[in-house]
CSV table of N, CA, C and O in Angstrom, one decimal:
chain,number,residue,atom,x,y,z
A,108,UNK,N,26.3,3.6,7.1
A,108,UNK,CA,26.0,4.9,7.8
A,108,UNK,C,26.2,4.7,9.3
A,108,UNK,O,25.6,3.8,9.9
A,109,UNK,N,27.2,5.7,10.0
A,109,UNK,CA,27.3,5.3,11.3
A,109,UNK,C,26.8,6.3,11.9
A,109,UNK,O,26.5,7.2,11.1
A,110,UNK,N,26.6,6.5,12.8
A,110,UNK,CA,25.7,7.8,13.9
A,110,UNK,C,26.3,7.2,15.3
A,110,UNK,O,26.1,6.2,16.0
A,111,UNK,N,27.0,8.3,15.4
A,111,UNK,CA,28.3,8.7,17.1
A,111,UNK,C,29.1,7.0,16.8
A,111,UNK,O,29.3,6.1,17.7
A,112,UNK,N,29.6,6.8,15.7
A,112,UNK,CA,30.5,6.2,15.9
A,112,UNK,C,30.0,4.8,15.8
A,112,UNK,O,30.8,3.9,16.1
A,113,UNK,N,29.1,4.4,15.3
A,113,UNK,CA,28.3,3.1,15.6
A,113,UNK,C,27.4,3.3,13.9
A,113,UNK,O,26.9,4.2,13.2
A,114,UNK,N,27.6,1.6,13.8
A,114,UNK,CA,26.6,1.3,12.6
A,114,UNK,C,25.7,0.8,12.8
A,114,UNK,O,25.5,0.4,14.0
A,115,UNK,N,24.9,0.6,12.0
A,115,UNK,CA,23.6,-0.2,12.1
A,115,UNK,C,24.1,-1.6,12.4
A,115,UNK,O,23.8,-1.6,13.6
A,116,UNK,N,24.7,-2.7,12.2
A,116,UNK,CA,25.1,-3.7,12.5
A,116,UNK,C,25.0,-3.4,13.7
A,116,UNK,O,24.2,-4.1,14.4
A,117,UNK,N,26.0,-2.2,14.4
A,117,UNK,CA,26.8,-2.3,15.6
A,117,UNK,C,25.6,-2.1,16.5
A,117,UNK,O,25.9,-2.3,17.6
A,118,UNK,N,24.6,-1.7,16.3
A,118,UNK,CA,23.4,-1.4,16.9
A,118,UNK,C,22.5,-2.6,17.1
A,118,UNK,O,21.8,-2.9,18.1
A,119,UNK,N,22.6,-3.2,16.0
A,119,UNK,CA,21.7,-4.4,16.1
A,119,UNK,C,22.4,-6.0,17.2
A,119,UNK,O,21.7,-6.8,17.7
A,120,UNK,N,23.8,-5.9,17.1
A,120,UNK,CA,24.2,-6.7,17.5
A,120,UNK,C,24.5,-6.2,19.0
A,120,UNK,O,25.1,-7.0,19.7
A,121,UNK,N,24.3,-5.2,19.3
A,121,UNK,CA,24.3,-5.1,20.9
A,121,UNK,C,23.0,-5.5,21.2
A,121,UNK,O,22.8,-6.3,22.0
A,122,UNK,N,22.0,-4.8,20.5
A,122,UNK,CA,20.6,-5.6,21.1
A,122,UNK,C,20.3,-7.3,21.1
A,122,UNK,O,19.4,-7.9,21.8
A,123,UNK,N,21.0,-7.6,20.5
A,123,UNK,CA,20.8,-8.9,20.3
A,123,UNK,C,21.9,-9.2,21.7
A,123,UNK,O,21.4,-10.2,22.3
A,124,UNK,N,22.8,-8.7,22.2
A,124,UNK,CA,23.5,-9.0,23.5
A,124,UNK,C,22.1,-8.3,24.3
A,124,UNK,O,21.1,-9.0,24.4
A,125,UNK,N,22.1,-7.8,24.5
A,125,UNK,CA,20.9,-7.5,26.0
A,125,UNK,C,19.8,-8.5,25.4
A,125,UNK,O,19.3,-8.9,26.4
A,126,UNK,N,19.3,-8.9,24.7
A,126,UNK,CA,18.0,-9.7,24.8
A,126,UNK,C,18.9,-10.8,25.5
A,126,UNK,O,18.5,-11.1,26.6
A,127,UNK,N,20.2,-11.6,25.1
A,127,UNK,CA,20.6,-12.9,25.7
A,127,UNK,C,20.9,-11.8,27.2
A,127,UNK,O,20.3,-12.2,28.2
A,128,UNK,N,21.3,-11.3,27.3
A,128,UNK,CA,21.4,-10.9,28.8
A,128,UNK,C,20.2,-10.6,29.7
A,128,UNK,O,20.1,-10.6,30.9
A,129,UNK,N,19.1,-10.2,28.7
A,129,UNK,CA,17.7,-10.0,29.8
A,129,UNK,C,17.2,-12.0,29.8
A,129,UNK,O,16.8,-12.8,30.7
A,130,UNK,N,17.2,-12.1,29.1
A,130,UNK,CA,16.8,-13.8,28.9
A,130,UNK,C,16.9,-14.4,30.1
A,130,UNK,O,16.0,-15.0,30.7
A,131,UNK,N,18.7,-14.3,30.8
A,131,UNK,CA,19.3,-14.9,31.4
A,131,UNK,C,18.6,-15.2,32.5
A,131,UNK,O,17.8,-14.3,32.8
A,132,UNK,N,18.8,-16.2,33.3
A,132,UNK,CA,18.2,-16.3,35.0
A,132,UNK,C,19.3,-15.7,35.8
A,132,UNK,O,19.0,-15.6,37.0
A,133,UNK,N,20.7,-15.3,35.4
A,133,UNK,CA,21.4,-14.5,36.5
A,133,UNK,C,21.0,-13.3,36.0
A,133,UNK,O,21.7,-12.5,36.7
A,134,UNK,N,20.2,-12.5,35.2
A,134,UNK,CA,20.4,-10.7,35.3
A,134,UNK,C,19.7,-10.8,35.8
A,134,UNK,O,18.9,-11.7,35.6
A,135,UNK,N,19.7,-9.6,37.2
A,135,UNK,CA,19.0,-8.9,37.8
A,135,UNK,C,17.9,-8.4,37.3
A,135,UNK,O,17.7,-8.5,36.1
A,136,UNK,N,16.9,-7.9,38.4
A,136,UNK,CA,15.7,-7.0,37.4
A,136,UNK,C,15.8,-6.0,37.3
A,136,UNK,O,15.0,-5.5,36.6
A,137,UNK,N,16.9,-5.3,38.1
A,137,UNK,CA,17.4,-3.6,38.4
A,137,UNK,C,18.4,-4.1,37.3
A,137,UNK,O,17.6,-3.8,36.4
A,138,UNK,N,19.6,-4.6,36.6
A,138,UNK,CA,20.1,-5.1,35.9
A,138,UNK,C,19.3,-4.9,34.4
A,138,UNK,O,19.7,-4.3,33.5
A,139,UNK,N,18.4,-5.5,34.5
A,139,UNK,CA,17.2,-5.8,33.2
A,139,UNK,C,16.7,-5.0,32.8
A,139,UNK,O,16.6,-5.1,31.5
A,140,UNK,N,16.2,-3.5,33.6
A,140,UNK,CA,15.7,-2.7,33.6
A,140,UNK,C,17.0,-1.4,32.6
A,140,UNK,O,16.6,-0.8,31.6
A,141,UNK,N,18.0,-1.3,33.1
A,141,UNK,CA,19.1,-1.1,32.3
A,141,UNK,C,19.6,-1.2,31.2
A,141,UNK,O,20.2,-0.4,30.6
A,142,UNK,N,19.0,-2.4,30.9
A,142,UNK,CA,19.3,-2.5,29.7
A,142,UNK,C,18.7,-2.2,28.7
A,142,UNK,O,19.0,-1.9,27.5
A,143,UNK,N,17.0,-2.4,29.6
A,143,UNK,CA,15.9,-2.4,28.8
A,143,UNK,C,16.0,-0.7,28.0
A,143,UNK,O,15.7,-0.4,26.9
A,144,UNK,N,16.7,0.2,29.1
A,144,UNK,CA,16.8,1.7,28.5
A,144,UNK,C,17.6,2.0,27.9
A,144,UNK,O,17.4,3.0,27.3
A,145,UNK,N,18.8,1.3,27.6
A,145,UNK,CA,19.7,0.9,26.4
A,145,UNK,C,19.4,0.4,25.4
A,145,UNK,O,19.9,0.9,24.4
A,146,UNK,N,18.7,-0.4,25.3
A,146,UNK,CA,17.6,-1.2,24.1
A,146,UNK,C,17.0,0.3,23.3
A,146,UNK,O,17.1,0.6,22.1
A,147,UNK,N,16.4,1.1,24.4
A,147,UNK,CA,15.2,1.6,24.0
A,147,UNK,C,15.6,2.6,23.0
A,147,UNK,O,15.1,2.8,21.9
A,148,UNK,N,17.3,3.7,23.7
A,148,UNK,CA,17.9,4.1,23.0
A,148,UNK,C,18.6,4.1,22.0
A,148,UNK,O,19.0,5.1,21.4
A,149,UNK,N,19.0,2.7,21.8
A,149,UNK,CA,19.1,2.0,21.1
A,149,UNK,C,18.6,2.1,19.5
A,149,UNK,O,19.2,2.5,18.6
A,150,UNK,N,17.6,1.7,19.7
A,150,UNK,CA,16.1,1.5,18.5
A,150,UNK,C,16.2,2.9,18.4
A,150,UNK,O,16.5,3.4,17.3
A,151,UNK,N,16.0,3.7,19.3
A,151,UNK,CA,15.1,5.3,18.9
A,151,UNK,C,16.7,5.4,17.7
A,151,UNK,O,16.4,5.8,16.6
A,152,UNK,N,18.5,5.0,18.1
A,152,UNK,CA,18.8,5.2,17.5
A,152,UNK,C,19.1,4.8,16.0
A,152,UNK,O,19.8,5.5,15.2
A,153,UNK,N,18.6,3.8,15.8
A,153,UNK,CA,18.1,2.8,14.6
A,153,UNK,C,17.9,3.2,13.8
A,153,UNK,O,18.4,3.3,12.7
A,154,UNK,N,16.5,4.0,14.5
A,154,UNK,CA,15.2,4.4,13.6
A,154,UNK,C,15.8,5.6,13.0
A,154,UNK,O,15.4,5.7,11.9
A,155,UNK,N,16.6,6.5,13.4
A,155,UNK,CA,16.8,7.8,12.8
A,155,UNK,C,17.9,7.4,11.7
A,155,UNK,O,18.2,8.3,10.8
A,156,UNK,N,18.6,5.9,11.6
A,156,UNK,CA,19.4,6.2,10.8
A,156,UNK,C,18.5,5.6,9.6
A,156,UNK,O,18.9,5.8,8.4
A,157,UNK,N,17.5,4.9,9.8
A,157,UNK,CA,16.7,4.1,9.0
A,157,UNK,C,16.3,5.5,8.3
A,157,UNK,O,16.7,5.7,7.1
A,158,UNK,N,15.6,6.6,9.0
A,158,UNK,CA,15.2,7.3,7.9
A,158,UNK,C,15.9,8.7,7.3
A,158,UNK,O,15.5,9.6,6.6
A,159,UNK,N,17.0,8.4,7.8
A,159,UNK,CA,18.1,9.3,7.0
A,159,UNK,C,18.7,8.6,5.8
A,159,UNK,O,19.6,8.9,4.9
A,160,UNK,N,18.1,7.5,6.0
A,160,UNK,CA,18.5,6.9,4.4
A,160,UNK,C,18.1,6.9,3.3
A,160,UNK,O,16.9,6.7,3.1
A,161,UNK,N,18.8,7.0,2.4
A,161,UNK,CA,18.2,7.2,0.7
A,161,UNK,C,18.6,6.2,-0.2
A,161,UNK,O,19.6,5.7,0.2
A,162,UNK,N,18.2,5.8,-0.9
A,162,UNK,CA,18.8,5.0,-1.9
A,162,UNK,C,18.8,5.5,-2.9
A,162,UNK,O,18.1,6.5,-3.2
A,163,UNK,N,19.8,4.9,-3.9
A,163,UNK,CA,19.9,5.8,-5.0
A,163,UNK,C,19.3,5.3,-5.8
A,163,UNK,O,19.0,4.1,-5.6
A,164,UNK,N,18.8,6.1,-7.4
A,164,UNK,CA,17.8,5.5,-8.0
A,164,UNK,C,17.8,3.9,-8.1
A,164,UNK,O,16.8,3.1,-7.8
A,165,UNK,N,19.2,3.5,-8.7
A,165,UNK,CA,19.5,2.2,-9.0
A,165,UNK,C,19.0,1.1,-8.0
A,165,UNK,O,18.7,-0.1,-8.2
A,166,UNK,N,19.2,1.9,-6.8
A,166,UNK,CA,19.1,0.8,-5.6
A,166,UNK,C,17.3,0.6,-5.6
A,166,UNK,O,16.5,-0.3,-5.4
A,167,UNK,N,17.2,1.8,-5.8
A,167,UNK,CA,15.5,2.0,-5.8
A,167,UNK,C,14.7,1.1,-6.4
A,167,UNK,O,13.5,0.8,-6.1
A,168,UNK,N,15.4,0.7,-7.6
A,168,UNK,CA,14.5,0.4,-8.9
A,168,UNK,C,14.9,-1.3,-8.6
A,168,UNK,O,14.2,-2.3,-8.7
A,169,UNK,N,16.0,-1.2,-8.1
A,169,UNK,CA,16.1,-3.0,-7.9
A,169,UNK,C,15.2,-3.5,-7.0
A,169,UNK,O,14.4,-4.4,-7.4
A,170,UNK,N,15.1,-3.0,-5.5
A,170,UNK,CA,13.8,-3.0,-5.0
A,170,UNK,C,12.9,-3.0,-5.4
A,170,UNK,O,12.5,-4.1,-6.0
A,171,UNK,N,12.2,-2.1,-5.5
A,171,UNK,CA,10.7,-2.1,-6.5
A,171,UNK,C,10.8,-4.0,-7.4
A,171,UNK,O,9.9,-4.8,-7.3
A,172,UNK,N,11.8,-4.2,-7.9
A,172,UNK,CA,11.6,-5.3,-8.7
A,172,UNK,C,11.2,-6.2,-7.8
A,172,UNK,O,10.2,-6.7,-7.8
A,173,UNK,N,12.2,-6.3,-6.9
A,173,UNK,CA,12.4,-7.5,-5.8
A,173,UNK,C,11.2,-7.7,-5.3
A,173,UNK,O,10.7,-8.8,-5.2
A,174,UNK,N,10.7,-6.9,-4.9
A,174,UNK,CA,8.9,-6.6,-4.1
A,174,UNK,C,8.1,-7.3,-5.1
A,174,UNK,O,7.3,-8.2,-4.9
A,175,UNK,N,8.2,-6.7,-6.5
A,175,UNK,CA,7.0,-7.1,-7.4
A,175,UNK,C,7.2,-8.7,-7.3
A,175,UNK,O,6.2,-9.5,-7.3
A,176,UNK,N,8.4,-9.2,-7.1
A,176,UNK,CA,9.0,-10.6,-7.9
A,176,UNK,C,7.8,-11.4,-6.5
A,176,UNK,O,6.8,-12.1,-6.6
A,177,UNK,N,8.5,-10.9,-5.4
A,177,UNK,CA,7.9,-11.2,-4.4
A,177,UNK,C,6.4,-11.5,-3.9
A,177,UNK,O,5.9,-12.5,-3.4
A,178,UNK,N,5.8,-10.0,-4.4
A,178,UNK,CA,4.3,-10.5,-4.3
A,178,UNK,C,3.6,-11.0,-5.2
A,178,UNK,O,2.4,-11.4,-4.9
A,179,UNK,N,4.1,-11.2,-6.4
A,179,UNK,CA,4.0,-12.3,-7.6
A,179,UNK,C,4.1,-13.8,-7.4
A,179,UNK,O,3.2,-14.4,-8.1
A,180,UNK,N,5.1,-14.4,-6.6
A,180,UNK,CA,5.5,-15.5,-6.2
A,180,UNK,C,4.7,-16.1,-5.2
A,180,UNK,O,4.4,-17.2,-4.9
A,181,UNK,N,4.4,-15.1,-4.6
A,181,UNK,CA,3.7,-15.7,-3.0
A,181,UNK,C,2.1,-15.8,-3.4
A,181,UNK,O,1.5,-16.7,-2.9
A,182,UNK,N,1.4,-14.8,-4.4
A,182,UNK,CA,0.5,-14.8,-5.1
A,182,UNK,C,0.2,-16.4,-5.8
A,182,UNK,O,-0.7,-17.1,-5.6
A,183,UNK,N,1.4,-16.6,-6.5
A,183,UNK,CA,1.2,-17.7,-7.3
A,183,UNK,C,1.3,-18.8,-6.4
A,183,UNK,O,0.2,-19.4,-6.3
A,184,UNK,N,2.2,-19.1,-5.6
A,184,UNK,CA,2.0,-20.1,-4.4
A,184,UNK,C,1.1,-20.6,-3.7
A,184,UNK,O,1.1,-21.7,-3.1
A,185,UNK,N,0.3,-19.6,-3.7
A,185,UNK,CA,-0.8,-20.0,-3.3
A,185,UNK,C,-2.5,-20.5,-3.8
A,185,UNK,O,-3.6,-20.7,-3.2
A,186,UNK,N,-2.1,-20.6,-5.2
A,186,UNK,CA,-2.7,-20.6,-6.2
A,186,UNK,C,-3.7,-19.9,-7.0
A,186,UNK,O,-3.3,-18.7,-6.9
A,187,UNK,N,-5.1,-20.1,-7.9
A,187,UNK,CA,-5.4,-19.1,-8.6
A,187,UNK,C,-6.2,-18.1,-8.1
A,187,UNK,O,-6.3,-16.9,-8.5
A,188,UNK,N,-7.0,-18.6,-6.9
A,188,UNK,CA,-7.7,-18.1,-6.0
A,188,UNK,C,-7.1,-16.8,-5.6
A,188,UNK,O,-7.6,-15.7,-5.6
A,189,UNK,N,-5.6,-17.2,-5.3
A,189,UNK,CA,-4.9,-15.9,-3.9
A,189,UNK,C,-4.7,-14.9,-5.3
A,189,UNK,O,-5.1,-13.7,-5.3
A,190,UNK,N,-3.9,-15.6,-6.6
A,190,UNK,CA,-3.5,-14.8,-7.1
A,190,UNK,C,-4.6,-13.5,-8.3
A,190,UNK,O,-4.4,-12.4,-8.8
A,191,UNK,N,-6.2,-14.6,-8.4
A,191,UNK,CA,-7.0,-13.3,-8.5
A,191,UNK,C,-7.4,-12.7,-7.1
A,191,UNK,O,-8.3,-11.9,-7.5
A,192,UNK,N,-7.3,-12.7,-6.0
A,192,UNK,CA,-7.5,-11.5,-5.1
A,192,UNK,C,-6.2,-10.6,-4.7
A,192,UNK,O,-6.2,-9.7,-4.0
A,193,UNK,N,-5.3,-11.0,-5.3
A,193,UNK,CA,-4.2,-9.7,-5.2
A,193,UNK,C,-4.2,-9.5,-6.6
A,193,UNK,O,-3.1,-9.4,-7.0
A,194,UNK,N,-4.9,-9.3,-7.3
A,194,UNK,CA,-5.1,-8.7,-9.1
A,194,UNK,C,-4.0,-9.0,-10.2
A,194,UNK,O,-3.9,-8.5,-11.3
A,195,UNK,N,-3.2,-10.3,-9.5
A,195,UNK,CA,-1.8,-10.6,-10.5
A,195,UNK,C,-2.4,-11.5,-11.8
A,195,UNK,O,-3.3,-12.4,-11.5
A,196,UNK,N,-2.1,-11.2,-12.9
A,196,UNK,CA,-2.3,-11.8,-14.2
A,196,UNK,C,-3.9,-11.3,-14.6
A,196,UNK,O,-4.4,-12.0,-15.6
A,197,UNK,N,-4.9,-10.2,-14.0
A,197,UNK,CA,-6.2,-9.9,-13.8
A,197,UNK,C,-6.4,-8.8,-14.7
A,197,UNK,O,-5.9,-7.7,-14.3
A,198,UNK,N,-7.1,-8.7,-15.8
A,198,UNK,CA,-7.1,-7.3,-16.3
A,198,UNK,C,-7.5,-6.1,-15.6
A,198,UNK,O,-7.8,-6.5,-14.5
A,199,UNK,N,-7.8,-5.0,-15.7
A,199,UNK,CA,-8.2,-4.1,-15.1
A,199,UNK,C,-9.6,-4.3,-15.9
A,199,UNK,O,-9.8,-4.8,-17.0
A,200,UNK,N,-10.8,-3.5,-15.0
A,200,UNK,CA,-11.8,-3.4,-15.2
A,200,UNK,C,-11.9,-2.3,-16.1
A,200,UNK,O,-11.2,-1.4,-15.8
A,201,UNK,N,-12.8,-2.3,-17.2
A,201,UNK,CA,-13.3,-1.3,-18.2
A,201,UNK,C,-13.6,0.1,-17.1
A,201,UNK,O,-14.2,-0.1,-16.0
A,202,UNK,N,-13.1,1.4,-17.5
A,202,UNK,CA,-13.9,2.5,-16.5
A,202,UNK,C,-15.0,2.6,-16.7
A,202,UNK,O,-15.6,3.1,-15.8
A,203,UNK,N,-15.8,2.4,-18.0
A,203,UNK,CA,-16.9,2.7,-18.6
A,203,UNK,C,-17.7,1.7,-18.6
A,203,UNK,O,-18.5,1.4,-19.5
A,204,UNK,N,-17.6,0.9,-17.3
A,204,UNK,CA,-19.0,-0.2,-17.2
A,204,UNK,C,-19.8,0.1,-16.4
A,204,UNK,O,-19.6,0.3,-15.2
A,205,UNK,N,-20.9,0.3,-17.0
A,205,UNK,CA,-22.5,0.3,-16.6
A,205,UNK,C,-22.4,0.0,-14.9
A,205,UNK,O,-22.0,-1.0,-14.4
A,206,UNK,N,-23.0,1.3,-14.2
A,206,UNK,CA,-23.1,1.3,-12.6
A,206,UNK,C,-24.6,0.2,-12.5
A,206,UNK,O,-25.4,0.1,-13.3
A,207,UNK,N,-24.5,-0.7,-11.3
A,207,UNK,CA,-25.9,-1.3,-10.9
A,207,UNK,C,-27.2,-0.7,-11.0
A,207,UNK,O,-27.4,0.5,-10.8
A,208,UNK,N,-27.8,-1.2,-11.3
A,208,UNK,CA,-29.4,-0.5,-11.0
A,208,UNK,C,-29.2,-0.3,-9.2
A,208,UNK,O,-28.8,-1.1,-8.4
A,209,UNK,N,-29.6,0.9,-9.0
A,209,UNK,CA,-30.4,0.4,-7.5
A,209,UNK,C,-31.7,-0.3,-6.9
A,209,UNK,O,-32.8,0.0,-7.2
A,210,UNK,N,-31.3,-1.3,-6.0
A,210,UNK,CA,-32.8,-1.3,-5.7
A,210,UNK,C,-33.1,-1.3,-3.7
A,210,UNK,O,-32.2,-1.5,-2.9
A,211,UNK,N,-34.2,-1.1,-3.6
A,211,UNK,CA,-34.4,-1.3,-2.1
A,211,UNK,C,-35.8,-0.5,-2.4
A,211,UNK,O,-36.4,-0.7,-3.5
A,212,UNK,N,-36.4,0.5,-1.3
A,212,UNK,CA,-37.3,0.2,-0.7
A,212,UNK,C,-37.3,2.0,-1.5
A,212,UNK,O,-38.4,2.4,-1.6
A,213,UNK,N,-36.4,2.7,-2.0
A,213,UNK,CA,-36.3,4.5,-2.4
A,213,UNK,C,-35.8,3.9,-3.9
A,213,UNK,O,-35.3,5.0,-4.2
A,214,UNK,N,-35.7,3.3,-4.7
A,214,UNK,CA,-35.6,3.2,-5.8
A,214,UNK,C,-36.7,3.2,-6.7
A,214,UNK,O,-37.4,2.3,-6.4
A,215,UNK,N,-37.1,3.8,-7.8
A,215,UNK,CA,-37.8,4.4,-8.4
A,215,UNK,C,-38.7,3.0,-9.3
A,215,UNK,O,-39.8,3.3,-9.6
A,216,UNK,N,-38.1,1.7,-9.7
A,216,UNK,CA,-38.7,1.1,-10.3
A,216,UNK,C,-39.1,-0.2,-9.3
A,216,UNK,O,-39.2,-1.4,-9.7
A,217,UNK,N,-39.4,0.3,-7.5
A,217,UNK,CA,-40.0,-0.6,-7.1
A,217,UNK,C,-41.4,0.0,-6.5
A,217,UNK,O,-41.5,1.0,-5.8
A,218,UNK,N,-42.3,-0.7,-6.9
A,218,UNK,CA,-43.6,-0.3,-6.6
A,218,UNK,C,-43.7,-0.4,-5.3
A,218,UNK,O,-43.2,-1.3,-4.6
A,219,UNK,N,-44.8,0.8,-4.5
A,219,UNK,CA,-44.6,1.1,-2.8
A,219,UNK,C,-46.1,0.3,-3.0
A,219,UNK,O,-46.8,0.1,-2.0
């Protein structure tokens, strides 16, 4: 997807020239500053192409996998611990399990 003539590549690889040109100890800071508004417009133009984008179901559904594979793997890597606090291999909880008793100081079966 190009927007005025430029792709997303072509966008990213100019930013990637001004960070080595602001880096530099010869740019200027009036120089720096230049670029930095180039950058800025840059990104703002990024961003519009990022969300002008669609994927198509197929593309959709392969993601979705890729993510699951992903937070599956990193779950498991870190062993059983990480992978019952992200709920992987965890059954779901019955809906119909018995709420706590309350207790404290307004609960009915503590004597005042």
């Amino acid at each position: 997807m190009a927007t005025g003539g430029r792709t997303f590549d072509d966008i990213t690889e100019r930013l990637d020239e001004i960070v080595t040109a602001v880096r530099s100890k010869d740019t200027s800071l009036e120089r720096s500053l230049d670029l930095f508004d180039e950058a800025i417009k840059l990104g703002s133009e990024a961003v519009d192409m990022v969300d002008r984008f669609e994927l198509s179901p197929r593309e959709a559904d392969l993601l979705d996998a890729s993510e699951r594979e992903a937070a599956e793997g990193a779950a498991s890597s870190r062993g059983p611990e990480a992978a019952s606090e992200a709920g992987v291999g965890q059954p779901e909880a019955p809906a119909s399990a018995p709420a706590p008793e309350p207790s404290g100081p307004d609960s009915p079966s503590d004597p005042q």
